[in-house]
Amino acid sequence: MTATRTLLRGGQIVSMDPTVGDLIGDVLIENGTIAAIGPDLEIAEGSADIVDASRHIVLPGFIDSHRHLFQALMRGMAADWSLFQYFTTMFGMLGPHMTPEHMSLGTALGAYDSLDSGVTAVFDYSHNQSSPEHTDEAVRALQASGIRAMFGYGGAMSEQLEILSPPFTSTTPSNEAEIRRVRSRYFSSDSGLVTMGLAVRGPDSSPMDVVRADFALGRELGLRINTHIGMAVLDPHGRPNVTRLHKAGLLGDDLIFGHCNLLTDEEFRLMADAGVSVSVTPEDESAMGHGWPPITQLLKAGIRPNIGIDTCMAVGGDPFTAMRFALAVPRGLANQQSLASGANPWQLDLSARDVLEFATIEGARALGMEDVTGSLTPGKQADIVMIRTDHISMTPVLNPVASIVHHASRQTVDTVFVAGRAVKRDGALITADAAGISRRAVDSIGELLEAAGVTPGWAPPPPPHPGDH
């Protein structure tokens, strides 16, 4: 009898569902959906593919709410760049020379990199739609990869270029006709594994008439809207842009704000009241000059953030490092505040389970997918990660949540399912020609750098006067 179901047998289940809880038990997958969870599930002999999960932690797939997948092609180039150096080089030099083929390869590379590290769903903030062909190739690469994704149409590179010089504002309206074309051609239904969102420039770098038009279009088409807001370079004058959005009646629970490093407590309260989601990208925010990740302020306002990588040009692409930054930075800031007041820190307010929630169920909520993914819950899609517990870096597992956040890595990600389909088994991707993609990436990036006149170790010079942008 051919097995039509999959049973993950005897794993340490971290469900991220308070009703299901954490347990030693089984997960039954039927038709891409989690059918049952419990200890010693009974099934007819031969009716399922049995996967021995006894030496694994079984958890929901990670969800990255803010990543520029296409930039994986330029991995590591921005490792020592400030945020402004990144903008001037990406938008001013590299991006304009990217071809549709570069977009296809970069998006595929980023998607497979995500899957390999246990990321099963991602908001792909794709802001290099310089031609319809660029967009088509990026969408096709996403659809072919097998990842669950929201393709965030982000506009042409020429639109991004406008924000590189004072007054750091792009007055070019978004390409409404092209957005409508993409919605109609590729995303006429919202039921597919890859759906559509909108990645707009927002009030930090667009006048309010453009912002109103972008938001109205996104809402007419039923698209989740993601934008950068409240970060150093894009908003150098500290404009109260959340307040402006509030006064214009534009805040809503279909918005994802990226970064939010320089916002005020009052603006966070306005966002909380409106149901706005916030994506923090703690590693690159800490390194590149966005400002400190505002995790403590968000929690104080009643907003539980979600986690993204942002750009793999600057930082790594695995969710484990991102979670550790999301835990260590707010803890470090709080601890330093206590020490500065003459008190030794006695209790840590933020927990490992908190950041695991940020990386799973909170990411699902941000993408409007909480009924589909983000937890191991019967009836949800089977987006599942199995992490080895017998790896030298993991054993012994005394606290599975702590082991996931503090000790796991992509090397311990053994098996990954997306909608019940295995994309990684026994530590290796099985749906991708990883060696072939790697060879193509090496050839492709060489061509791109030559066209842009940039070498791998190149960095733009600092401005002539401190504080200049």
Short mmCIF file of C-alpha atoms in Angstrom, two decimals:
data_model
loop_
_atom_site.label_atom_id
_atom_site.label_comp_id
_atom_site.label_asym_id
_atom_site.label_seq_id
_atom_site.Cartn_x
_atom_site.Cartn_y
_atom_site.Cartn_z
CA MET A 1 0.00 0.00 0.00
CA THR A 2 1.41 3.42 -0.96
CA ALA A 3 1.75 5.77 1.98
CA THR A 4 -0.36 8.93 1.52
CA ARG A 5 0.43 10.43 4.91
CA THR A 6 3.52 11.24 6.96
CA LEU A 7 3.89 10.56 10.67
CA LEU A 8 6.69 12.23 12.62
CA ARG A 9 7.14 9.77 15.46
CA GLY A 10 8.39 10.47 18.98
CA GLY A 11 9.81 13.99 18.72
CA GLN A 12 10.20 16.71 21.35
CA ILE A 13 7.37 18.90 20.11
CA VAL A 14 7.54 22.66 20.71
CA SER A 15 4.20 23.62 19.20
CA MET A 16 4.01 27.39 19.90
CA ASP A 17 0.29 26.74 20.44
CA PRO A 18 -0.68 27.16 24.12
CA THR A 19 -3.52 24.68 23.71
CA VAL A 20 -1.26 21.97 22.27
CA GLY A 21 1.71 22.87 24.48
CA ASP A 22 5.08 21.12 24.48
CA LEU A 23 5.22 17.32 24.62
CA ILE A 24 6.97 14.16 23.55
CA GLY A 25 4.79 12.83 20.78
CA ASP A 26 3.82 12.49 17.15
CA VAL A 27 2.68 14.79 14.36
CA LEU A 28 0.46 13.36 11.62
CA ILE A 29 0.51 15.13 8.24
CA GLU A 30 -2.30 14.53 5.74
CA ASN A 31 -2.61 16.32 2.39
CA GLY A 32 -0.18 19.02 3.46
CA THR A 33 -2.05 19.73 6.70
CA ILE A 34 -1.38 18.86 10.33
CA ALA A 35 -4.09 16.27 11.03
CA ALA A 36 -3.24 15.35 14.62
CA ILE A 37 -0.67 15.86 17.38
CA GLY A 38 -0.30 13.68 20.44
CA PRO A 39 1.61 10.88 22.14
CA ASP A 40 1.56 7.48 20.44
CA LEU A 41 -0.89 8.31 17.65
CA GLU A 42 -2.42 5.14 16.23
CA ILE A 43 -2.48 4.66 12.46
CA ALA A 44 -3.03 1.67 10.23
CA GLU A 45 0.13 -0.18 9.27
CA GLY A 46 1.48 0.97 5.94
CA SER A 47 -0.82 3.98 5.72
CA ALA A 48 1.88 6.57 6.37
CA ASP A 49 5.52 7.32 5.77
CA ILE A 50 7.01 6.98 9.27
CA VAL A 51 9.76 9.47 10.11
CA ASP A 52 11.74 8.76 13.27
CA ALA A 53 11.74 12.07 15.15
CA SER A 54 12.98 10.64 18.44
CA ARG A 55 16.30 12.47 18.23
CA HIS A 56 14.76 15.74 17.12
CA ILE A 57 12.97 18.83 18.30
CA VAL A 58 9.87 19.31 16.14
CA LEU A 59 8.68 22.92 15.81
CA PRO A 60 6.89 25.22 13.38
CA GLY A 61 8.93 26.69 10.56
CA PHE A 62 10.48 30.10 11.13
CA ILE A 63 8.86 33.10 9.47
CA ASP A 64 10.97 35.99 8.20
CA SER A 65 8.85 39.10 7.87
CA HIS A 66 11.42 41.32 6.15
CA ARG A 67 14.09 40.02 3.79
CA HIS A 68 15.43 41.22 0.43
CA LEU A 69 15.91 37.78 -1.10
CA PHE A 70 17.50 38.97 -4.35
CA GLN A 71 20.42 40.49 -2.44
CA ALA A 72 21.70 37.01 -1.51
CA LEU A 73 23.54 37.18 -4.82
CA MET A 74 25.75 39.91 -3.28
CA ARG A 75 26.20 38.10 0.02
CA GLY A 76 28.82 39.64 2.32
CA MET A 77 29.57 42.73 0.24
CA ALA A 78 28.08 45.10 2.82
CA ALA A 79 29.56 43.39 5.88
CA ASP A 80 31.60 46.48 6.79
CA TRP A 81 29.30 49.14 5.37
CA SER A 82 27.18 51.63 7.21
CA LEU A 83 23.54 51.90 6.26
CA PHE A 84 24.22 54.97 4.12
CA GLN A 85 27.09 53.22 2.33
CA TYR A 86 24.73 50.34 1.63
CA PHE A 87 22.10 52.68 0.13
CA THR A 88 24.51 54.59 -2.07
CA THR A 89 26.15 51.43 -3.41
CA MET A 90 23.08 49.21 -3.73
CA PHE A 91 20.83 51.83 -5.28
CA GLY A 92 23.44 53.95 -7.03
CA MET A 93 25.80 51.32 -8.43
CA LEU A 94 24.78 47.66 -8.17
CA GLY A 95 21.01 47.74 -8.55
CA PRO A 96 20.87 49.60 -11.88
CA HIS A 97 23.12 46.93 -13.43
CA MET A 98 21.10 43.95 -12.23
CA THR A 99 19.42 42.07 -15.07
CA PRO A 100 16.28 39.93 -14.86
CA GLU A 101 18.59 36.92 -14.73
CA HIS A 102 20.36 38.39 -11.69
CA MET A 103 16.96 38.85 -10.03
CA SER A 104 16.01 35.25 -10.76
CA LEU A 105 19.24 33.80 -9.43
CA GLY A 106 19.42 36.07 -6.40
CA THR A 107 15.83 35.35 -5.43
CA ALA A 108 16.31 31.61 -5.84
CA LEU A 109 19.57 31.68 -3.87
CA GLY A 110 17.89 33.65 -1.07
CA ALA A 111 14.86 31.36 -0.99
CA TYR A 112 16.90 28.16 -0.80
CA ASP A 113 19.19 29.70 1.81
CA SER A 114 16.08 30.46 3.85
CA LEU A 115 14.68 26.93 3.53
CA ASP A 116 18.03 25.38 4.42
CA SER A 117 18.04 27.22 7.75
CA GLY A 118 14.42 26.35 8.60
CA VAL A 119 12.64 29.48 7.32
CA THR A 120 9.45 28.18 5.73
CA ALA A 121 7.74 31.53 5.05
CA VAL A 122 9.14 34.94 4.13
CA PHE A 123 8.03 38.43 3.14
CA ASP A 124 10.27 39.04 0.14
CA TYR A 125 10.78 42.82 0.12
CA SER A 126 11.77 42.93 -3.55
CA HIS A 127 12.64 46.53 -4.34
CA ASN A 128 14.35 46.16 -7.70
CA GLN A 129 11.45 45.90 -10.12
CA SER A 130 13.25 47.84 -12.81
CA SER A 131 11.28 46.23 -15.64
CA PRO A 132 8.39 43.78 -15.98
CA GLU A 133 10.98 41.14 -16.82
CA HIS A 134 12.77 41.74 -13.51
CA THR A 135 9.50 41.19 -11.69
CA ASP A 136 8.50 38.14 -13.71
CA GLU A 137 11.81 36.42 -13.06
CA ALA A 138 11.70 37.14 -9.33
CA VAL A 139 8.15 35.78 -9.01
CA ARG A 140 8.93 32.66 -11.01
CA ALA A 141 12.01 31.95 -8.92
CA LEU A 142 9.95 32.22 -5.74
CA GLN A 143 7.25 29.95 -7.09
CA ALA A 144 9.79 27.34 -8.19
CA SER A 145 11.64 27.29 -4.86
CA GLY A 146 8.90 25.67 -2.78
CA ILE A 147 9.02 28.29 -0.02
CA ARG A 148 5.88 29.93 1.34
CA ALA A 149 6.30 33.59 0.49
CA MET A 150 4.63 36.94 0.18
CA PHE A 151 6.15 38.66 -2.83
CA GLY A 152 6.45 42.31 -1.83
CA TYR A 153 6.45 44.38 -5.01
CA GLY A 154 8.90 47.16 -4.19
CA GLY A 155 9.20 49.38 -7.24
CA ALA A 156 11.97 50.21 -9.66
CA MET A 157 15.56 50.95 -8.74
CA SER A 158 15.16 54.42 -10.26
CA GLU A 159 12.57 55.18 -7.56
CA GLN A 160 15.02 54.16 -4.83
CA LEU A 161 17.72 56.40 -6.30
CA GLU A 162 15.71 59.53 -5.55
CA ILE A 163 16.19 59.15 -1.79
CA LEU A 164 19.99 59.30 -1.94
CA SER A 165 20.28 63.08 -1.86
CA PRO A 166 18.49 65.88 -0.02
CA PRO A 167 15.62 66.16 0.66
CA PHE A 168 15.77 62.32 0.74
CA THR A 169 12.34 62.12 -0.83
CA SER A 170 11.02 60.23 -3.84
CA THR A 171 8.17 62.04 -5.54
CA THR A 172 7.70 59.42 -8.27
CA PRO A 173 4.37 57.62 -7.84
CA SER A 174 4.42 53.85 -7.66
CA ASN A 175 3.80 52.05 -10.95
CA GLU A 176 0.10 51.36 -10.53
CA ALA A 177 -0.30 49.68 -13.90
CA GLU A 178 2.55 47.28 -13.23
CA ILE A 179 1.30 46.45 -9.74
CA ARG A 180 -2.12 45.67 -11.20
CA ARG A 181 -0.52 43.53 -13.91
CA VAL A 182 1.43 41.46 -11.39
CA ARG A 183 -1.63 41.03 -9.17
CA SER A 184 -3.75 39.89 -12.10
CA ARG A 185 -1.18 37.67 -13.82
CA TYR A 186 0.42 35.87 -10.91
CA PHE A 187 -1.77 36.42 -7.85
CA SER A 188 -5.39 36.44 -8.94
CA SER A 189 -5.96 34.08 -6.00
CA ASP A 190 -4.60 34.44 -2.45
CA SER A 191 -4.64 30.69 -1.85
CA GLY A 192 -1.28 29.80 -3.39
CA LEU A 193 1.97 29.08 -1.62
CA VAL A 194 3.29 32.40 -2.98
CA THR A 195 1.00 35.41 -2.55
CA MET A 196 1.44 39.12 -3.14
CA GLY A 197 2.16 42.07 -0.88
CA LEU A 198 3.25 45.65 -1.45
CA ALA A 199 6.62 47.05 -0.33
CA VAL A 200 6.25 50.82 -0.51
CA ARG A 201 8.68 53.64 0.27
CA GLY A 202 6.34 55.09 2.88
CA PRO A 203 6.29 58.49 4.61
CA ASP A 204 9.99 58.51 5.53
CA SER A 205 10.91 58.97 1.87
CA SER A 206 7.72 59.93 0.02
CA PRO A 207 5.36 62.90 0.26
CA MET A 208 1.97 62.17 1.76
CA ASP A 209 0.11 62.31 -1.56
CA VAL A 210 2.25 59.41 -2.81
CA VAL A 211 1.79 57.57 0.48
CA ARG A 212 -1.99 57.96 0.32
CA ALA A 213 -2.05 56.67 -3.26
CA ASP A 214 0.17 53.68 -2.42
CA PHE A 215 -1.88 52.70 0.61
CA ALA A 216 -5.16 53.14 -1.26
CA LEU A 217 -3.95 50.93 -4.11
CA GLY A 218 -2.69 48.25 -1.75
CA ARG A 219 -5.96 48.21 0.14
CA GLU A 220 -8.05 48.15 -3.02
CA LEU A 221 -6.11 45.09 -4.17
CA GLY A 222 -6.20 43.44 -0.75
CA LEU A 223 -2.42 43.47 -0.28
CA ARG A 224 -0.40 43.49 2.92
CA ILE A 225 1.67 46.71 2.98
CA ASN A 226 5.26 46.66 4.25
CA THR A 227 7.44 49.75 4.58
CA HIS A 228 10.61 51.01 6.25
CA ILE A 229 9.91 53.68 8.86
CA GLY A 230 11.68 55.48 11.70
CA MET A 231 15.28 54.61 10.82
CA ALA A 232 18.28 56.90 10.65
CA VAL A 233 19.13 57.35 6.98
CA LEU A 234 15.64 57.32 5.52
CA ASP A 235 14.35 59.81 8.06
CA PRO A 236 17.31 62.05 9.02
CA HIS A 237 15.14 64.91 10.24
CA GLY A 238 13.07 62.93 12.73
CA ARG A 239 9.70 63.70 11.16
CA PRO A 240 6.75 62.34 13.18
CA ASN A 241 5.63 60.13 10.32
CA VAL A 242 3.55 57.68 12.34
CA THR A 243 1.66 60.64 13.74
CA ARG A 244 1.13 61.93 10.21
CA LEU A 245 -0.23 58.54 9.13
CA HIS A 246 -2.52 58.49 12.16
CA LYS A 247 -3.88 61.96 11.44
CA ALA A 248 -4.46 60.95 7.82
CA GLY A 249 -6.42 57.88 8.95
CA LEU A 250 -3.98 55.54 7.25
CA LEU A 251 -2.86 53.29 10.13
CA GLY A 252 -4.33 49.79 10.09
CA ASP A 253 -3.77 46.12 10.86
CA ASP A 254 -2.73 45.41 7.26
CA LEU A 255 0.55 47.31 7.78
CA ILE A 256 4.00 45.96 8.61
CA PHE A 257 6.50 48.62 9.67
CA GLY A 258 10.14 47.68 9.33
CA HIS A 259 12.77 48.78 11.88
CA CYS A 260 11.03 51.66 13.78
CA ASN A 261 14.28 52.42 15.63
CA LEU A 262 13.74 56.14 16.19
CA LEU A 263 10.02 56.25 16.93
CA THR A 264 8.57 57.59 20.16
CA ASP A 265 6.53 55.80 22.82
CA GLU A 266 3.48 57.76 21.70
CA GLU A 267 3.93 56.60 18.11
CA PHE A 268 4.25 53.00 19.29
CA ARG A 269 0.98 53.44 21.21
CA LEU A 270 -0.75 54.73 18.07
CA MET A 271 0.54 51.72 16.16
CA ALA A 272 -0.61 49.32 18.87
CA ASP A 273 -4.09 50.83 18.88
CA ALA A 274 -4.32 50.39 15.10
CA GLY A 275 -2.94 46.83 15.08
CA VAL A 276 0.21 47.65 13.09
CA SER A 277 2.83 44.87 13.03
CA VAL A 278 6.53 45.63 13.47
CA SER A 279 9.41 43.72 11.93
CA VAL A 280 12.73 44.13 13.72
CA THR A 281 15.95 43.03 12.02
CA PRO A 282 18.21 43.15 15.05
CA GLU A 283 21.54 42.07 13.61
CA ASP A 284 21.78 44.56 10.76
CA GLU A 285 20.03 47.32 12.74
CA SER A 286 22.67 47.04 15.46
CA ALA A 287 25.55 46.98 12.99
CA MET A 288 24.68 49.37 10.20
CA GLY A 289 23.34 52.48 11.93
CA HIS A 290 19.57 52.16 11.95
CA GLY A 291 19.44 52.65 15.72
CA TRP A 292 18.91 50.08 18.47
CA PRO A 293 16.21 47.46 17.78
CA PRO A 294 13.19 48.88 19.69
CA ILE A 295 12.07 45.55 21.15
CA THR A 296 11.65 46.77 24.74
CA GLN A 297 9.69 49.84 23.66
CA LEU A 298 7.44 47.75 21.45
CA LEU A 299 6.64 45.31 24.23
CA LYS A 300 5.93 48.20 26.59
CA ALA A 301 3.40 49.54 24.07
CA GLY A 302 1.74 46.15 23.72
CA ILE A 303 3.25 45.22 20.35
CA ARG A 304 4.91 41.82 20.07
CA PRO A 305 7.39 42.20 17.21
CA ASN A 306 8.37 39.74 14.53
CA ILE A 307 11.86 39.11 13.18
CA GLY A 308 13.51 39.58 9.80
CA ILE A 309 17.01 39.30 8.36
CA ASP A 310 16.77 42.32 6.01
CA THR A 311 19.85 42.20 3.77
CA CYS A 312 22.16 39.23 3.32
CA MET A 313 24.59 41.66 1.75
CA ALA A 314 25.48 42.64 5.31
CA VAL A 315 24.50 39.80 7.66
CA GLY A 316 23.88 36.08 7.64
CA GLY A 317 20.60 34.53 6.63
CA ASP A 318 19.78 32.15 9.45
CA PRO A 319 17.01 32.77 12.00
CA PHE A 320 19.03 31.48 14.94
CA THR A 321 21.48 34.37 14.85
CA ALA A 322 18.59 36.80 14.43
CA MET A 323 16.84 35.36 17.50
CA ARG A 324 19.99 35.60 19.58
CA PHE A 325 20.41 39.26 18.63
CA ALA A 326 16.74 39.86 19.43
CA LEU A 327 17.34 38.44 22.89
CA ALA A 328 20.81 39.78 23.65
CA VAL A 329 20.38 43.41 22.57
CA PRO A 330 17.35 44.34 24.71
CA ARG A 331 18.76 42.34 27.62
CA GLY A 332 22.08 44.15 27.29
CA LEU A 333 20.45 47.56 27.16
CA ALA A 334 18.29 46.79 30.21
CA ASN A 335 21.22 45.34 32.12
CA GLN A 336 23.36 48.39 31.39
CA GLN A 337 20.57 50.66 32.61
CA SER A 338 20.47 48.76 35.90
CA LEU A 339 24.23 48.86 36.29
CA ALA A 340 24.31 52.58 35.54
CA SER A 341 21.83 53.16 38.35
CA GLY A 342 24.03 51.22 40.78
CA ALA A 343 21.95 48.03 40.84
CA ASN A 344 23.01 44.58 39.73
CA PRO A 345 20.57 42.94 37.28
CA TRP A 346 18.72 40.21 39.16
CA GLN A 347 16.01 39.10 36.77
CA LEU A 348 15.82 38.95 32.96
CA ASP A 349 12.46 40.10 31.63
CA LEU A 350 12.78 38.84 28.04
CA SER A 351 12.89 35.06 27.58
CA ALA A 352 14.05 32.62 24.95
CA ARG A 353 10.42 31.60 24.40
CA ASP A 354 9.53 35.21 23.72
CA VAL A 355 11.94 35.49 20.80
CA LEU A 356 10.95 32.06 19.48
CA GLU A 357 7.39 33.40 19.37
CA PHE A 358 8.64 36.48 17.52
CA ALA A 359 10.26 34.20 14.92
CA THR A 360 7.23 31.93 14.43
CA ILE A 361 3.66 32.79 15.39
CA GLU A 362 4.22 36.56 15.50
CA GLY A 363 5.70 36.44 12.02
CA ALA A 364 2.62 34.56 10.86
CA ARG A 365 0.38 37.25 12.35
CA ALA A 366 2.35 39.99 10.62
CA LEU A 367 1.83 38.30 7.24
CA GLY A 368 -1.83 37.62 7.97
CA MET A 369 -1.09 33.89 7.96
CA GLU A 370 -1.77 33.00 11.59
CA ASP A 371 -4.62 30.67 10.56
CA VAL A 372 -2.31 28.89 8.13
CA THR A 373 1.12 28.61 9.75
CA GLY A 374 3.28 29.80 12.68
CA SER A 375 2.41 27.01 15.13
CA LEU A 376 1.92 23.26 15.17
CA THR A 377 -1.85 23.24 15.37
CA PRO A 378 -4.20 20.61 13.88
CA GLY A 379 -5.80 22.13 10.81
CA LYS A 380 -2.87 24.39 9.93
CA GLN A 381 -0.52 23.79 7.03
CA ALA A 382 2.37 21.46 7.84
CA ASP A 383 5.24 23.97 7.82
CA ILE A 384 7.56 22.05 10.13
CA VAL A 385 11.23 21.99 11.09
CA MET A 386 13.04 19.08 12.72
CA ILE A 387 16.24 19.97 14.58
CA ARG A 388 18.72 17.28 15.56
CA THR A 389 19.23 16.86 19.29
CA ASP A 390 22.14 14.41 18.95
CA HIS A 391 24.42 16.96 17.29
CA ILE A 392 27.50 17.80 19.37
CA SER A 393 26.34 21.41 19.64
CA MET A 394 22.91 20.44 20.98
CA THR A 395 23.23 17.57 23.42
CA PRO A 396 22.04 17.35 26.15
CA VAL A 397 18.70 19.05 25.55
CA LEU A 398 17.49 20.09 28.99
CA ASN A 399 15.22 22.87 27.76
CA PRO A 400 14.11 22.48 24.11
CA VAL A 401 13.23 26.17 23.68
CA ALA A 402 16.61 27.28 25.02
CA SER A 403 18.30 24.72 22.79
CA ILE A 404 16.55 26.11 19.71
CA VAL A 405 17.36 29.73 20.45
CA HIS A 406 20.85 29.46 21.93
CA HIS A 407 22.44 26.33 20.49
CA ALA A 408 20.85 25.36 17.19
CA SER A 409 22.15 26.38 13.77
CA ARG A 410 21.45 25.56 10.16
CA GLN A 411 23.78 22.56 10.59
CA THR A 412 21.32 21.08 13.07
CA VAL A 413 18.28 21.65 10.83
CA ASP A 414 17.73 18.11 9.65
CA THR A 415 14.33 18.16 7.94
CA VAL A 416 12.04 20.92 6.66
CA PHE A 417 8.48 20.58 5.40
CA VAL A 418 6.48 23.30 3.63
CA ALA A 419 2.77 22.50 3.33
CA GLY A 420 3.65 18.89 4.08
CA ARG A 421 6.24 18.61 1.31
CA ALA A 422 9.78 17.81 2.39
CA VAL A 423 12.26 20.34 1.00
CA LYS A 424 15.17 19.26 3.22
CA ARG A 425 15.86 15.75 4.52
CA ASP A 426 18.81 14.31 6.40
CA GLY A 427 20.50 17.71 6.48
CA ALA A 428 20.42 18.37 2.73
CA LEU A 429 18.10 20.30 0.42
CA ILE A 430 16.30 17.87 -1.84
CA THR A 431 14.37 20.26 -4.08
CA ALA A 432 17.30 22.35 -5.28
CA ASP A 433 20.43 21.82 -7.33
CA ALA A 434 22.55 23.53 -4.68
CA ALA A 435 25.84 22.89 -6.47
CA GLY A 436 24.50 24.20 -9.76
CA ILE A 437 23.02 27.32 -8.16
CA SER A 438 26.32 28.00 -6.41
CA ARG A 439 28.26 27.77 -9.67
CA ARG A 440 25.83 30.08 -11.43
CA ALA A 441 25.99 32.55 -8.54
CA VAL A 442 29.79 32.79 -8.76
CA ASP A 443 29.67 33.47 -12.51
CA SER A 444 26.75 35.88 -12.22
CA ILE A 445 28.12 38.06 -9.44
CA GLY A 446 31.39 38.43 -11.32
CA GLU A 447 29.50 39.79 -14.31
CA LEU A 448 27.48 42.15 -12.14
CA LEU A 449 30.47 43.58 -10.28
CA GLU A 450 32.34 44.14 -13.52
CA ALA A 451 29.36 45.96 -15.04
CA ALA A 452 28.99 48.13 -11.92
CA GLY A 453 32.71 48.86 -11.63
CA VAL A 454 32.82 47.48 -8.10
CA THR A 455 35.26 45.02 -6.54
CA PRO A 456 34.26 42.59 -3.75
CA GLY A 457 36.14 44.56 -1.08
CA TRP A 458 35.08 48.00 -2.28
CA ALA A 459 33.31 50.45 0.01
CA PRO A 460 32.11 53.97 -0.75
CA PRO A 461 34.16 56.73 0.88
CA PRO A 462 32.78 58.66 3.84
CA PRO A 463 31.15 62.05 3.21
CA PRO A 464 33.49 65.06 3.20
CA HIS A 465 32.02 66.42 6.45
CA PRO A 466 30.71 64.48 9.44
CA GLY A 467 26.94 64.27 9.42
CA ASP A 468 26.64 64.85 5.66
CA HIS A 469 24.33 62.49 3.78
#
